Short mmCIF file of C-alpha atoms in Angstrom, two decimals:
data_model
loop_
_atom_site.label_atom_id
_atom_site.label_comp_id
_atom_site.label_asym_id
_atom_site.label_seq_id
_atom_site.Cartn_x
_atom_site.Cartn_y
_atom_site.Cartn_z
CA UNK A 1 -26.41 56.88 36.09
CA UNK A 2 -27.45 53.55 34.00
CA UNK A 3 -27.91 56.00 30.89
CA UNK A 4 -24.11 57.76 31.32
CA UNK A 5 -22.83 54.31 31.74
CA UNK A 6 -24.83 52.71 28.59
CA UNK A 7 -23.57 56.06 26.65
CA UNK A 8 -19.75 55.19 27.86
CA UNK A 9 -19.68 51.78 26.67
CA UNK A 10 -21.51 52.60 23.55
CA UNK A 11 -19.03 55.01 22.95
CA UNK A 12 -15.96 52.90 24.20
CA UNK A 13 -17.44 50.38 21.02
CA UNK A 14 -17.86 52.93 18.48
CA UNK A 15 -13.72 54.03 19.12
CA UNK A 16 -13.12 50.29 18.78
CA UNK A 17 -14.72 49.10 15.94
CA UNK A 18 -14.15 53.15 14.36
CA UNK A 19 -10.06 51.79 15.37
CA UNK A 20 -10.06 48.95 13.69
CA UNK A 21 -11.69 50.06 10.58
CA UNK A 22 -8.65 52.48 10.68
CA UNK A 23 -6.26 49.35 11.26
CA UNK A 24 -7.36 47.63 8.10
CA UNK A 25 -7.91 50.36 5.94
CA UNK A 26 -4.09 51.64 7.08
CA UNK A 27 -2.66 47.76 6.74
CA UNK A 28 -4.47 47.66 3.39
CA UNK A 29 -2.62 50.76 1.80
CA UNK A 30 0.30 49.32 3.63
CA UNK A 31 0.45 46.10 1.56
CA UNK A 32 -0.61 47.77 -1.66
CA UNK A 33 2.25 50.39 -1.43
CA UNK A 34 4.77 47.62 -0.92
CA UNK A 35 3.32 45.10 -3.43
CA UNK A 36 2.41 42.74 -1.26
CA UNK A 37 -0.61 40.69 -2.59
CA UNK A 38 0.06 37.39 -1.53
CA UNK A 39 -1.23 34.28 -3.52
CA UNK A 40 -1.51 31.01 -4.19
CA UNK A 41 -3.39 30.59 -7.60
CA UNK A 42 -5.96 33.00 -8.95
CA UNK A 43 -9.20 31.77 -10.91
CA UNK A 44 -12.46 33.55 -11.78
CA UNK A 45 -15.08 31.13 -13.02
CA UNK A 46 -16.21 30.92 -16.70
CA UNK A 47 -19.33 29.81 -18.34
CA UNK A 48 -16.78 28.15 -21.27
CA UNK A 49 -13.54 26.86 -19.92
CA UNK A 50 -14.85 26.27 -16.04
CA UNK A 51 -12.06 28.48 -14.81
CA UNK A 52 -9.77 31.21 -16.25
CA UNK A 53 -7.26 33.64 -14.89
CA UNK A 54 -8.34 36.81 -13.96
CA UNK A 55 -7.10 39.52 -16.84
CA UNK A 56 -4.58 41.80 -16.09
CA UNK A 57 -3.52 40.74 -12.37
CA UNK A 58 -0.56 40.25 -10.10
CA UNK A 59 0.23 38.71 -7.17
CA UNK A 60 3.03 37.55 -5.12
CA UNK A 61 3.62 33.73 -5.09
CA UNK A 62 4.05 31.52 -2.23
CA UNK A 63 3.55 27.77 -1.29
CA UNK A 64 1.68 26.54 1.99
CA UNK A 65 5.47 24.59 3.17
CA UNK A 66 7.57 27.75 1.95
CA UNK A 67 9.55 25.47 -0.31
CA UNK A 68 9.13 28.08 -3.26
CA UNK A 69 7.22 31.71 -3.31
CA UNK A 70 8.29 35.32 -3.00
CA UNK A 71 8.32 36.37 -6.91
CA UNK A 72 5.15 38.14 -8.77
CA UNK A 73 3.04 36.44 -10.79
CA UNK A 74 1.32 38.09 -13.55
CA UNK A 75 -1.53 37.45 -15.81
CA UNK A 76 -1.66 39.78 -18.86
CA UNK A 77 -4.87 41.39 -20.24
CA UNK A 78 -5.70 38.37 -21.88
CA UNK A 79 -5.14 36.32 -19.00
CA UNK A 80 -2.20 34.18 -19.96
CA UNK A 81 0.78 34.30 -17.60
CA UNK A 82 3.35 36.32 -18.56
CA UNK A 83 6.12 39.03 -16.81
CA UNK A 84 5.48 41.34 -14.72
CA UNK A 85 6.19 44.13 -17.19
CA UNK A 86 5.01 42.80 -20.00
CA UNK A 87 1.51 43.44 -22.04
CA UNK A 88 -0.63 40.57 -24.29
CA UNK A 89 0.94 40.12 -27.76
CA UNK A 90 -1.62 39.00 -30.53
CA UNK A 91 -0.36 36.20 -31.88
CA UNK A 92 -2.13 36.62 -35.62
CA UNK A 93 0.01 37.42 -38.09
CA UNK A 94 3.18 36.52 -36.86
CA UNK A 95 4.48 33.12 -38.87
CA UNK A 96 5.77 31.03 -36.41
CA UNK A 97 3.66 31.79 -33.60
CA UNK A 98 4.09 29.68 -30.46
CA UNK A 99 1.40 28.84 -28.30
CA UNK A 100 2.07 26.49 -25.23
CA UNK A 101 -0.84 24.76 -23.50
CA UNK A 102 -0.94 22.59 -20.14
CA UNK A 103 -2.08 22.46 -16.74
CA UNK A 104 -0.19 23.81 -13.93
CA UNK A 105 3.23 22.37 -14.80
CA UNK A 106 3.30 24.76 -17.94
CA UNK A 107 1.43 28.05 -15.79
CA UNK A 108 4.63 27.22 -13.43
CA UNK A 109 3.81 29.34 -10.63
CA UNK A 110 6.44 27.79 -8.53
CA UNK A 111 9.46 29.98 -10.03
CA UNK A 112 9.62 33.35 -11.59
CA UNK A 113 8.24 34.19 -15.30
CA UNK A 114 11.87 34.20 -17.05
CA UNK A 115 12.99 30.98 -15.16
CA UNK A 116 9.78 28.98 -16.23
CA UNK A 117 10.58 27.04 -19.57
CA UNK A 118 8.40 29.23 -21.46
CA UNK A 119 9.70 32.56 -20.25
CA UNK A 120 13.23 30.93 -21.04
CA UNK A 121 12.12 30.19 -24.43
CA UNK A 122 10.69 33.56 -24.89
CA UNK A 123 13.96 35.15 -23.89
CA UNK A 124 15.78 32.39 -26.53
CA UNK A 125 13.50 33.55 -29.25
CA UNK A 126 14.03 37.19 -28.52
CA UNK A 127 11.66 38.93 -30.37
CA UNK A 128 12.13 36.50 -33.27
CA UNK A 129 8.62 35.02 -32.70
CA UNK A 130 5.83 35.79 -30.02
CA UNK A 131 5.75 32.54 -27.49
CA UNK A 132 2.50 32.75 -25.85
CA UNK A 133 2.12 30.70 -22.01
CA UNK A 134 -1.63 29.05 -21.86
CA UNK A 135 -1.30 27.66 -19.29
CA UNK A 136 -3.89 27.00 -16.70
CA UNK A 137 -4.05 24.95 -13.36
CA UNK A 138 -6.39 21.82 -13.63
CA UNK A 139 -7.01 21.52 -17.16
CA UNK A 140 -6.96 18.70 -19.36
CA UNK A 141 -7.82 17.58 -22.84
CA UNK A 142 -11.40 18.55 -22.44
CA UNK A 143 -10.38 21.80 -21.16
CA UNK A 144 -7.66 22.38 -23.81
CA UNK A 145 -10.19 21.35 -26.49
CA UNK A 146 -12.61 24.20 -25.27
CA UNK A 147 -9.37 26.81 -24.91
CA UNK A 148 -7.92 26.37 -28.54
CA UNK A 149 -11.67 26.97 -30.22
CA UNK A 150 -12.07 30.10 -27.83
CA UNK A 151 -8.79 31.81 -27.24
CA UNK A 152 -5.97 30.42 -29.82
CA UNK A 153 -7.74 29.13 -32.62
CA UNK A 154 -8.94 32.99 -34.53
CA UNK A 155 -4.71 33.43 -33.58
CA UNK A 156 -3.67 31.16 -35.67
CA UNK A 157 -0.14 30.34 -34.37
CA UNK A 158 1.96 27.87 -36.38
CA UNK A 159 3.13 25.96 -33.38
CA UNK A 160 0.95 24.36 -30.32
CA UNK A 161 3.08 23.04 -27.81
CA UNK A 162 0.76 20.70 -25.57
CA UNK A 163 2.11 19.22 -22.22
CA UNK A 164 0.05 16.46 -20.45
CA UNK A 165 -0.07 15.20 -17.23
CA UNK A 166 -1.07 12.36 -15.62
CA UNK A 167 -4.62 13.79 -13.66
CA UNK A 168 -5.85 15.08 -17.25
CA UNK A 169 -7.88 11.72 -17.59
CA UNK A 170 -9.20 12.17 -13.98
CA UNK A 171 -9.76 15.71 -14.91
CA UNK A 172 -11.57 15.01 -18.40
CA UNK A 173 -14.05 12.73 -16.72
CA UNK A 174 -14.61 15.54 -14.03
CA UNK A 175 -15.64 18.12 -16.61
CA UNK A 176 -17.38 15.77 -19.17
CA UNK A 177 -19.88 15.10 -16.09
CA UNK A 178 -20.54 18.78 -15.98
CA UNK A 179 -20.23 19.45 -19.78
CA UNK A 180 -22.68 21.01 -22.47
CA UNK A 181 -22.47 19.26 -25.46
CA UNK A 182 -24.95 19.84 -28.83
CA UNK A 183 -26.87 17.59 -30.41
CA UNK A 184 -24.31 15.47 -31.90
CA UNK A 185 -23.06 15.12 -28.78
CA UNK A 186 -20.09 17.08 -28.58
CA UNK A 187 -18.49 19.38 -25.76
CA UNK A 188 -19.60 22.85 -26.29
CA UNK A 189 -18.62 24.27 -22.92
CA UNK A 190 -18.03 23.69 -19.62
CA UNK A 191 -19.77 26.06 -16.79
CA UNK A 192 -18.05 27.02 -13.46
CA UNK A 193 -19.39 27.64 -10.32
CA UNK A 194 -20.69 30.95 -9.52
CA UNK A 195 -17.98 32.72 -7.37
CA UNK A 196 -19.76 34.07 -3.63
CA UNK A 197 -19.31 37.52 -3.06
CA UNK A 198 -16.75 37.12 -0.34
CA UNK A 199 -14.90 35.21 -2.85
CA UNK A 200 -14.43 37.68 -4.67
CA UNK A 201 -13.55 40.26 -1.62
CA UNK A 202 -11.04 38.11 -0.47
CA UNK A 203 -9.54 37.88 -3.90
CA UNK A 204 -9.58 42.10 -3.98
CA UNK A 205 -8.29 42.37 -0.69
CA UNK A 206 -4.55 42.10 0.20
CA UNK A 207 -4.95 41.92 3.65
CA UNK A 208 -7.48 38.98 3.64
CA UNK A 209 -5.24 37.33 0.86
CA UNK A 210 -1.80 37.75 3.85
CA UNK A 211 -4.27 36.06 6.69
CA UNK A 212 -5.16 33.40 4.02
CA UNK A 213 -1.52 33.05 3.62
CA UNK A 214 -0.21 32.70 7.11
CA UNK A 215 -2.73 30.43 7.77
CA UNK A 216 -2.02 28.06 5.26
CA UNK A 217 1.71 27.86 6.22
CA UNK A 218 0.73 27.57 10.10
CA UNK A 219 -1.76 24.94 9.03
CA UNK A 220 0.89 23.24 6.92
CA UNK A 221 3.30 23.47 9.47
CA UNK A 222 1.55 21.92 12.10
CA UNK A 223 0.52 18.87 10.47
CA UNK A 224 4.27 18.63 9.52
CA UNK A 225 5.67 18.84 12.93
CA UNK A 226 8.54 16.75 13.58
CA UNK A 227 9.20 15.46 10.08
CA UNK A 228 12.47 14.95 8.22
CA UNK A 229 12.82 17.11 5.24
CA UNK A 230 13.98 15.69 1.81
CA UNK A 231 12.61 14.41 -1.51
CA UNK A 232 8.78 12.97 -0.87
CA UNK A 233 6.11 11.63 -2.67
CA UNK A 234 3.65 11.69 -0.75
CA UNK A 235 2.13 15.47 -0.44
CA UNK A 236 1.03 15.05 -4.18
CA UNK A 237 -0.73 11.94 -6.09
CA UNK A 238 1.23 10.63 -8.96
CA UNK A 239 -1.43 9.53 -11.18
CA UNK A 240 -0.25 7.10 -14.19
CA UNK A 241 -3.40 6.09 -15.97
CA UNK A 242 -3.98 4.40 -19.30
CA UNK A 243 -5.36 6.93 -21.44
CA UNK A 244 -8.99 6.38 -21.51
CA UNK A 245 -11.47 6.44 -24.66
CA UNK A 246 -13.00 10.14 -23.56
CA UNK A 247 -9.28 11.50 -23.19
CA UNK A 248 -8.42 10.04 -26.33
CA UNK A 249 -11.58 11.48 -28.08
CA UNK A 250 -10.54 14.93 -26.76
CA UNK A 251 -6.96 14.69 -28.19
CA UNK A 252 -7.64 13.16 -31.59
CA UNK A 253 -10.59 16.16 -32.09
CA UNK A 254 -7.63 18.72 -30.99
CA UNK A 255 -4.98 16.80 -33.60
CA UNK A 256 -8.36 17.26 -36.14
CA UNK A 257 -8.93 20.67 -35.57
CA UNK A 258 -5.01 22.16 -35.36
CA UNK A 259 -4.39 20.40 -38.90
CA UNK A 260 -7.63 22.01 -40.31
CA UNK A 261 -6.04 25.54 -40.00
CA UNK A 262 -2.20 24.65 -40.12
CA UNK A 263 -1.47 24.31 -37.05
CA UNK A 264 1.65 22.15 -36.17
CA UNK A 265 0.37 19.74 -32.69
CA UNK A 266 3.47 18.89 -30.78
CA UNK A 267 2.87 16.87 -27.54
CA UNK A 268 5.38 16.82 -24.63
CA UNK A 269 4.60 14.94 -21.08
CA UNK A 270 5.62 15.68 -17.21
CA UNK A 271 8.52 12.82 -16.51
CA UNK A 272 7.36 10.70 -13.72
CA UNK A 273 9.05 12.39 -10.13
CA UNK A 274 9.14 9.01 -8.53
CA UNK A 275 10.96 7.26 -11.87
CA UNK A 276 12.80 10.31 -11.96
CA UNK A 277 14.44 10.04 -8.66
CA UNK A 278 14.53 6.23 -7.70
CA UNK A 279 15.96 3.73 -10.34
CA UNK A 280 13.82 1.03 -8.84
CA UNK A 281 10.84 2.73 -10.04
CA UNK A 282 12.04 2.90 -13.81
CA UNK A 283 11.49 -0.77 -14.38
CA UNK A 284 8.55 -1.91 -12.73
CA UNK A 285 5.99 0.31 -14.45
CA UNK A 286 5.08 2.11 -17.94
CA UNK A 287 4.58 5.77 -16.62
CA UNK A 288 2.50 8.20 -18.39
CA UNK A 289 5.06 9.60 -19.93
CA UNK A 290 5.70 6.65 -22.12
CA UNK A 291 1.91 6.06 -22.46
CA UNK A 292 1.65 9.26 -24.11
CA UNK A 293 4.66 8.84 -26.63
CA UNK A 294 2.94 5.67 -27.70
CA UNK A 295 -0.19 7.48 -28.27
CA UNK A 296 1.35 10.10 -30.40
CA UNK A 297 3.43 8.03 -32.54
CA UNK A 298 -0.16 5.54 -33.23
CA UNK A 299 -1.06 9.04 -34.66
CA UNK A 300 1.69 10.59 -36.30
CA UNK A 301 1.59 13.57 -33.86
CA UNK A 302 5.19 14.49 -33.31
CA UNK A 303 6.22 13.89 -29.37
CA UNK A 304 9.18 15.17 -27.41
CA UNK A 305 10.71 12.89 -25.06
CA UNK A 306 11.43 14.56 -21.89
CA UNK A 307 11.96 11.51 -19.69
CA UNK A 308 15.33 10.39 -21.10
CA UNK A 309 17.14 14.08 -20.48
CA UNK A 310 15.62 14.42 -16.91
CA UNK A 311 17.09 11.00 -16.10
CA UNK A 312 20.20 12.67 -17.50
CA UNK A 313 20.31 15.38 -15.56
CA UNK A 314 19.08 13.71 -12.59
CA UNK A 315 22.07 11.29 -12.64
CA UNK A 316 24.30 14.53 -12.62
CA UNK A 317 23.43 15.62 -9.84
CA UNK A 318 20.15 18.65 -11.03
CA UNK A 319 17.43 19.06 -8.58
CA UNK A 320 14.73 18.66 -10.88
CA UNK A 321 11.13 19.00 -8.83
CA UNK A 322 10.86 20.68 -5.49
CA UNK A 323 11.49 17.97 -2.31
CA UNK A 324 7.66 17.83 -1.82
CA UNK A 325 5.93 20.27 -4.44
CA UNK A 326 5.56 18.02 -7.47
CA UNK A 327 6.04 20.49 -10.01
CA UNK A 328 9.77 21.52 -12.11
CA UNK A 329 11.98 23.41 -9.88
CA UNK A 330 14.49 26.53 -11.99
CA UNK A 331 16.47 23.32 -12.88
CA UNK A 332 13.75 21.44 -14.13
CA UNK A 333 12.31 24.24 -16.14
CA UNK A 334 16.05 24.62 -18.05
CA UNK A 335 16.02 21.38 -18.75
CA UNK A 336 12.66 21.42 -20.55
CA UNK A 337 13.49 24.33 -22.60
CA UNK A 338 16.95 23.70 -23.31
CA UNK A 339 15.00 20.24 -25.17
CA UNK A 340 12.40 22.25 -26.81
CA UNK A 341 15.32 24.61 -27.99
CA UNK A 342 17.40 22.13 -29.07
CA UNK A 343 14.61 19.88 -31.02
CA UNK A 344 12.57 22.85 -32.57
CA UNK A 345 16.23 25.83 -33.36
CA UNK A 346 14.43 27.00 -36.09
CA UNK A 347 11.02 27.89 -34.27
CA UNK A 348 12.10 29.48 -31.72
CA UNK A 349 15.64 31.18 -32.28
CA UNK A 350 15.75 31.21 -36.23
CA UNK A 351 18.77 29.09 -36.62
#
């Protein structure tokens, strides 16, 4: 009798975990066949550049408060966003190249490829001249240093278009600590942590990437219960420091290095949010922004103001950055490229 009923439960387990082994391969297939690999922002880790994309992977945007989300990002083979349906162009070759570099404000996961400033300014060029998005999430001059010597540099494009934020100079003391330099001292590379194997499952798996999502938003929700929705300032730091000897370092190597091979540096900066969006803010501080034109023009590296035409467009009424996401909204992004377009007509359309 205790053997049958051992036998029965044993059996009674098998059909359940046999069941849901069916469930998740079946939900698996499910959210492949539909496209529906959720994620936030993919990076593999690098023994070079600390963190890369992934080559030749997709994934279906969304943000933890649901402000923005639903369109497919894409990283082409050489791991450089780019659309959905579109492969890696090698930029050597071509004369008037365009590469753009930056942290996550140029990667612009927060709105489709074609409404990002450089998918608008790859439409504008039109075949004219390859325009090449480098950008990655958490870099910063030390970062960008290590990226043009390792993936733009053998490309030689005629145009670098560099946008800095204000965490680069927190992020270039981060990954100086962990830096390999030579004997001369300077920064050869920058190792990332070793990814864990479920990592790298849950990265693989669309069903573990949809439970990650839902519990971010639930998460997010929660702790957001009851509040008033509008413009804040509060879900992401603004940083505004000065720019510090090591970032400076960094840059004036990069400046060094582009003009070596004939490579034109141009340096654009994120407008401050906050100065953006309340007047008071505009006059009681020198935001980064500003810090960074100064820097430029001390060294003759030409600098596009983006500050002036956001306040611009602000005052008319443009939602420029999401309410609590930091980053451009479709508005924002237009009003980038429709500067770049407008200061550089002959690098990017011809005219």
């Amino acid at each position: 009798m205790g053997r049958d009923v051992s036998r029965e439960r044993s059996a009674r387990a098998v059909l359940l975990i046999g069941g849901f082994l069916v469930a998740v391969v079946i939900s698996e297939l499910l959210l492949r066949i539909f496209g529906l690999g959720y994620g936030g922002v993919h990076m593999v880790s690098s023994d070079v550049l600390h963190h890369v994309h992934p080559p030749d992977y997709r994934f279906v945007s969304y943000h933890r408060s649901r402000e923005h989300g639903g369109h497919v990002v894409y990283y082409d083979e050489a791991g450089r966003r780019a659309h959905p349906d579109q492969s890696a162009v090698d930029l050597t070759g071509y004369e008037g190249a365009v590469a753009v570099m930056g942290d996550s404000f140029v990667e612009a996961l927060q709105v489709a490829h074609e409404d990002s400033f450089v998918g608008r300014l790859q439409t504008a060029a039109n075949g004219h001249t390859p325009v090449q998005n480098y950008g990655t999430s958490s870099y910063g001059p030390a970062l960008y240093l290590l990226q043009w010597r390792h993936q733009i540099r053998q490309q030689r494009p005629s145009y670098i278009f560099l946008m800095l934020f204000g965490n680069d100079v927190r992020n270039d003391a981060e990954m100086t600590a962990i830096a390999q330099v030579d004997s001369c001292g300077e920064i050869v590379a920058v190792s990332g942590a070793e990814q864990t194997w479920f990592a790298r499952v849950a990265r693989s798996t669309y069903l573990a990437r949809l439970v990650r999502k839902v519990q971010l938003q639930l998460v997010w929700a929660w702790e957001h219960w009851g509040e008033e929705t509008g413009e804040s300032f509060l879900d992401f730091l603004e940083e505004n420091p000065d720019i510090t000897d090591l970032t400076d370092g960094y840059l004036q190597q990069l400046v060094r290095e582009t003009r070596e091979v004939g490579t034109q540096l141009v340096l654009l900066a994120v407008p401050s949010k906050e100065d953006t969006l309340r007047r008071a803010a505009r006059t009681t501080r020198r935001a980064f922004h500003d810090k960074v034109r100064v820097w430029a023009e001390q060294h003759r590296v030409p600098f596009v103001d983006l500050a002036t035409p956001f306040l611009v467009a602000a005052e008319a009424g443009a939602r420029l950055f999401f309410p609590r996401d930091i980053h451009f909204t479709e508005e924002g992004h237009r009003v980038v490229a429709d500067v770049l377009l407008s200061a550089y007509p002959k690098v990017f359309t011809g005219e």
